[in-house]
PDB file of C-alpha atoms in Angstrom:
ATOM      1  CA  MET A  10     -21.718  -9.698 104.462  1.00 39.00           C
ATOM      2  CA  HIS A  11     -22.151 -13.401 105.242  1.00 46.00           C
ATOM      3  CA  LYS A  12     -19.390 -14.891 103.675  1.00 49.00           C
ATOM      4  CA  ILE A  13     -17.015 -12.298 104.604  1.00 42.00           C
ATOM      5  CA  LEU A  14     -17.622 -13.028 108.159  1.00 47.00           C
ATOM      6  CA  LYS A  15     -17.402 -16.846 107.449  1.00 52.00           C
ATOM      7  CA  ASN A  16     -13.958 -15.911 105.715  1.00 51.00           C
ATOM      8  CA  VAL A  17     -13.083 -14.234 109.200  1.00 56.00           C
ATOM      9  CA  ASN A  18     -14.139 -16.821 111.126  1.00 58.00           C
ATOM     10  CA  LEU A  19     -11.712 -19.390 109.223  1.00 58.00           C
ATOM     11  CA  LEU A  20      -9.289 -16.994 108.993  1.00 55.00           C
ATOM     12  CA  TYR A  21      -9.433 -16.533 112.934  1.00 59.00           C
ATOM     13  CA  ILE A  22      -8.814 -20.251 113.666  1.00 59.00           C
ATOM     14  CA  LYS A  23      -5.942 -20.601 110.497  1.00 59.00           C
ATOM     15  CA  THR A  24      -4.129 -18.084 112.440  1.00 49.00           C
ATOM     16  CA  TYR A  25      -4.189 -18.959 115.791  1.00 57.00           C
ATOM     17  CA  LEU A  26      -4.505 -22.800 115.584  1.00 64.00           C
ATOM     18  CA  HIS A  27      -1.643 -25.240 114.337  1.00 65.00           C
ATOM     19  CA  LYS A  28      -0.585 -28.635 116.253  1.00 64.00           C
ATOM     20  CA  GLU A  29       2.869 -28.347 117.811  1.00 66.00           C
ATOM     21  CA  ASP A  30       4.622 -31.506 118.583  1.00 67.00           C
ATOM     22  CA  ASP A  31       4.884 -31.085 122.185  1.00 72.00           C
ATOM     23  CA  LYS A  32       0.646 -30.995 122.511  1.00 79.00           C
ATOM     24  CA  THR A  33      -1.274 -33.870 123.227  1.00 85.00           C
ATOM     25  CA  ILE A  34      -4.030 -34.465 120.319  1.00 88.00           C
ATOM     26  CA  GLY A  35      -6.318 -34.140 123.226  1.00 89.00           C
ATOM     27  CA  ASP A  36      -4.954 -30.771 124.145  1.00 89.00           C
ATOM     28  CA  HIS A  37      -5.077 -29.780 120.063  1.00 87.00           C
ATOM     29  CA  ILE A  38      -8.792 -30.554 120.499  1.00 91.00           C
ATOM     30  CA  CYS A  39      -9.799 -28.942 123.676  1.00 90.00           C
ATOM     31  CA  THR A  40      -7.995 -25.645 122.192  1.00 86.00           C
ATOM     32  CA  PHE A  41      -9.522 -25.827 118.779  1.00 87.00           C
ATOM     33  CA  LYS A  42     -12.999 -26.722 120.493  1.00 91.00           C
ATOM     34  CA  GLY A  43     -12.246 -23.306 122.643  1.00 87.00           C
ATOM     35  CA  LEU A  44     -11.767 -21.461 119.759  1.00 83.00           C
ATOM     36  CA  CYS A  45     -15.352 -22.706 118.379  1.00 87.00           C
ATOM     37  CA  ASP A  46     -16.847 -22.028 121.724  1.00 88.00           C
ATOM     38  CA  SER A  47     -15.437 -18.459 121.599  1.00 83.00           C
ATOM     39  CA  LEU A  48     -17.028 -17.925 118.069  1.00 82.00           C
ATOM     40  CA  ALA A  49     -20.250 -19.585 119.109  1.00 86.00           C
ATOM     41  CA  ALA A  50     -20.476 -17.057 121.749  1.00 87.00           C
ATOM     42  CA  ILE A  51     -19.961 -13.881 119.271  1.00 82.00           C
ATOM     43  CA  GLU A  52     -22.656 -15.412 117.368  1.00 85.00           C
ATOM     44  CA  LYS A  53     -20.418 -16.829 114.772  1.00 81.00           C
ATOM     45  CA  PRO A  54     -20.236 -20.500 114.684  1.00 86.00           C
ATOM     46  CA  LEU A  55     -18.893 -22.937 111.956  1.00 86.00           C
ATOM     47  CA  PRO A  56     -20.869 -25.141 110.636  1.00 90.00           C
ATOM     48  CA  ASP A  57     -20.085 -28.639 111.142  1.00 92.00           C
ATOM     49  CA  LYS A  58     -18.190 -29.033 107.650  1.00 91.00           C
ATOM     50  CA  GLU A  59     -15.652 -26.243 108.389  1.00 88.00           C
ATOM     51  CA  LYS A  60     -15.066 -27.428 112.011  1.00 90.00           C
ATOM     52  CA  VAL A  61     -14.048 -30.736 110.170  1.00 93.00           C
ATOM     53  CA  LEU A  62     -11.884 -28.930 107.697  1.00 89.00           C
ATOM     54  CA  CYS A  63     -10.159 -26.457 110.156  1.00 87.00           C
ATOM     55  CA  LEU A  64      -9.576 -29.020 112.429  1.00 91.00           C
ATOM     56  CA  LEU A  65      -7.681 -31.422 109.571  1.00 91.00           C
ATOM     57  CA  THR A  66      -5.791 -28.738 108.101  1.00 87.00           C
ATOM     58  CA  SER A  67      -4.742 -27.655 111.330  1.00 86.00           C
ATOM     59  CA  LEU A  68      -3.058 -30.748 112.148  1.00 88.00           C
ATOM     60  CA  CYS A  69       0.842 -31.286 112.039  1.00 85.00           C
ATOM     61  CA  PRO A  70       2.415 -33.187 109.019  1.00 85.00           C
ATOM     62  CA  GLN A  71       2.979 -36.485 111.007  1.00 86.00           C
ATOM     63  CA  TYR A  72      -1.089 -36.801 110.711  1.00 88.00           C
ATOM     64  CA  GLU A  73      -0.829 -36.137 107.065  1.00 90.00           C
ATOM     65  CA  THR A  74      -2.035 -39.720 105.890  1.00 90.00           C
ATOM     66  CA  PHE A  75      -4.911 -39.586 108.388  1.00 92.00           C
ATOM     67  CA  THR A  76      -5.769 -35.912 107.134  1.00 92.00           C
ATOM     68  CA  THR A  77      -5.898 -36.897 103.643  1.00 92.00           C
ATOM     69  CA  THR A  78      -8.149 -40.131 104.291  1.00 92.00           C
ATOM     70  CA  MET A  79     -10.726 -37.995 106.208  1.00 93.00           C
ATOM     71  CA  LEU A  80     -10.726 -35.239 103.340  1.00 91.00           C
ATOM     72  CA  LYS A  81     -12.135 -38.039 100.964  1.00 91.00           C
ATOM     73  CA  PRO A  82     -15.976 -38.369 100.543  1.00 92.00           C
ATOM     74  CA  PRO A  83     -17.993 -38.974 102.862  1.00 93.00           C
ATOM     75  CA  ARG A  84     -16.062 -36.734 105.321  1.00 93.00           C
ATOM     76  CA  PRO A  85     -16.933 -37.498 108.755  1.00 95.00           C
ATOM     77  CA  SER A  86     -18.639 -35.498 111.496  1.00 96.00           C
ATOM     78  CA  TYR A  87     -16.837 -33.246 113.837  1.00 96.00           C
ATOM     79  CA  TYR A  88     -17.516 -35.672 116.573  1.00 96.00           C
ATOM     80  CA  ALA A  89     -17.011 -38.610 114.446  1.00 96.00           C
ATOM     81  CA  LEU A  90     -13.636 -36.784 113.264  1.00 96.00           C
ATOM     82  CA  VAL A  91     -12.790 -36.150 117.004  1.00 96.00           C
ATOM     83  CA  SER A  92     -13.066 -39.685 117.870  1.00 95.00           C
ATOM     84  CA  LYS A  93     -11.203 -41.077 115.331  1.00 94.00           C
ATOM     85  CA  LEU A  94      -8.312 -38.973 116.038  1.00 94.00           C
ATOM     86  CA  GLN A  95      -8.491 -39.746 119.922  1.00 93.00           C
ATOM     87  CA  ASN A  96      -8.719 -43.335 118.765  1.00 92.00           C
ATOM     88  CA  LEU A  97      -5.685 -42.644 116.195  1.00 90.00           C
ATOM     89  CA  ASP A  98      -3.565 -41.117 118.926  1.00 88.00           C
ATOM     90  CA  GLN A  99      -4.576 -43.865 121.605  1.00 88.00           C
ATOM     91  CA  MET A 100      -3.223 -46.820 119.029  1.00 86.00           C
ATOM     92  CA  ARG A 101      -0.019 -45.207 118.276  1.00 83.00           C
ATOM     93  CA  SER A 102       0.919 -44.619 122.159  1.00 82.00           C
ATOM     94  CA  TRP A 103      -0.089 -48.596 122.583  1.00 80.00           C
ATOM     95  CA  LEU A 104       2.061 -49.402 119.378  1.00 77.00           C
ATOM     96  CA  SER A 105       5.046 -47.265 120.596  1.00 75.00           C
ATOM     97  CA  SER A 106       4.850 -48.888 124.134  1.00 77.00           C
ATOM     98  CA  HIS A 107       4.516 -52.613 122.664  1.00 70.00           C
ATOM     99  CA  THR A 108       7.031 -52.836 119.902  1.00 65.00           C
ATOM    100  CA  ASP A 109      10.583 -52.011 119.448  1.00 64.00           C
ATOM    101  CA  VAL A 110       9.889 -51.013 116.129  1.00 56.00           C
ATOM    102  CA  PRO A 111       9.552 -47.347 115.145  1.00 58.00           C
ATOM    103  CA  THR A 112       5.709 -46.476 114.635  1.00 53.00           C
ATOM    104  CA  THR A 113       5.431 -44.413 111.479  1.00 57.00           C
ATOM    105  CA  PRO A 114       1.633 -42.667 111.079  1.00 54.00           C
ATOM    106  CA  GLN A 115       1.283 -45.012 108.314  1.00 55.00           C
ATOM    107  CA  LEU A 116       1.723 -48.274 110.291  1.00 55.00           C
ATOM    108  CA  VAL A 117      -0.324 -46.596 112.923  1.00 52.00           C
ATOM    109  CA  PHE A 118      -3.345 -45.719 110.833  1.00 52.00           C
ATOM    110  CA  TYR A 119      -3.030 -49.326 109.103  1.00 51.00           C
ATOM    111  CA  SER A 120      -3.365 -51.243 112.324  1.00 50.00           C
ATOM    112  CA  GLN A 121      -6.032 -49.089 112.958  1.00 52.00           C
ATOM    113  CA  GLN A 122      -8.092 -50.181 109.921  1.00 52.00           C
ATOM    114  CA  GLN A 123      -7.727 -53.708 110.320  1.00 51.00           C
TER     115      GLN A 123
END
């Protein structure tokens, strides 16, 4: 029975949450947190590892490099992942406002790692 409820939780999040290109990562994280809080309110909380997986798989293709890297062991905690996503978004914004060169996700991620 627990496995069925777990699958329902994952299906719920995967069905209702995909990052749209016009939303900021901050808005996306807030929406994701709201879904997780709603599940916790009905006593069906997602474990930290599943939150990480669901959040990563809900990101749009421009986050593919980031997602692939974060899925490698050891995976970050949910809170560490949120922090890394926010840092990546800030770096993208900074690079796009300070350079004439179009920023690619790979360039931003590489810059963040340095």
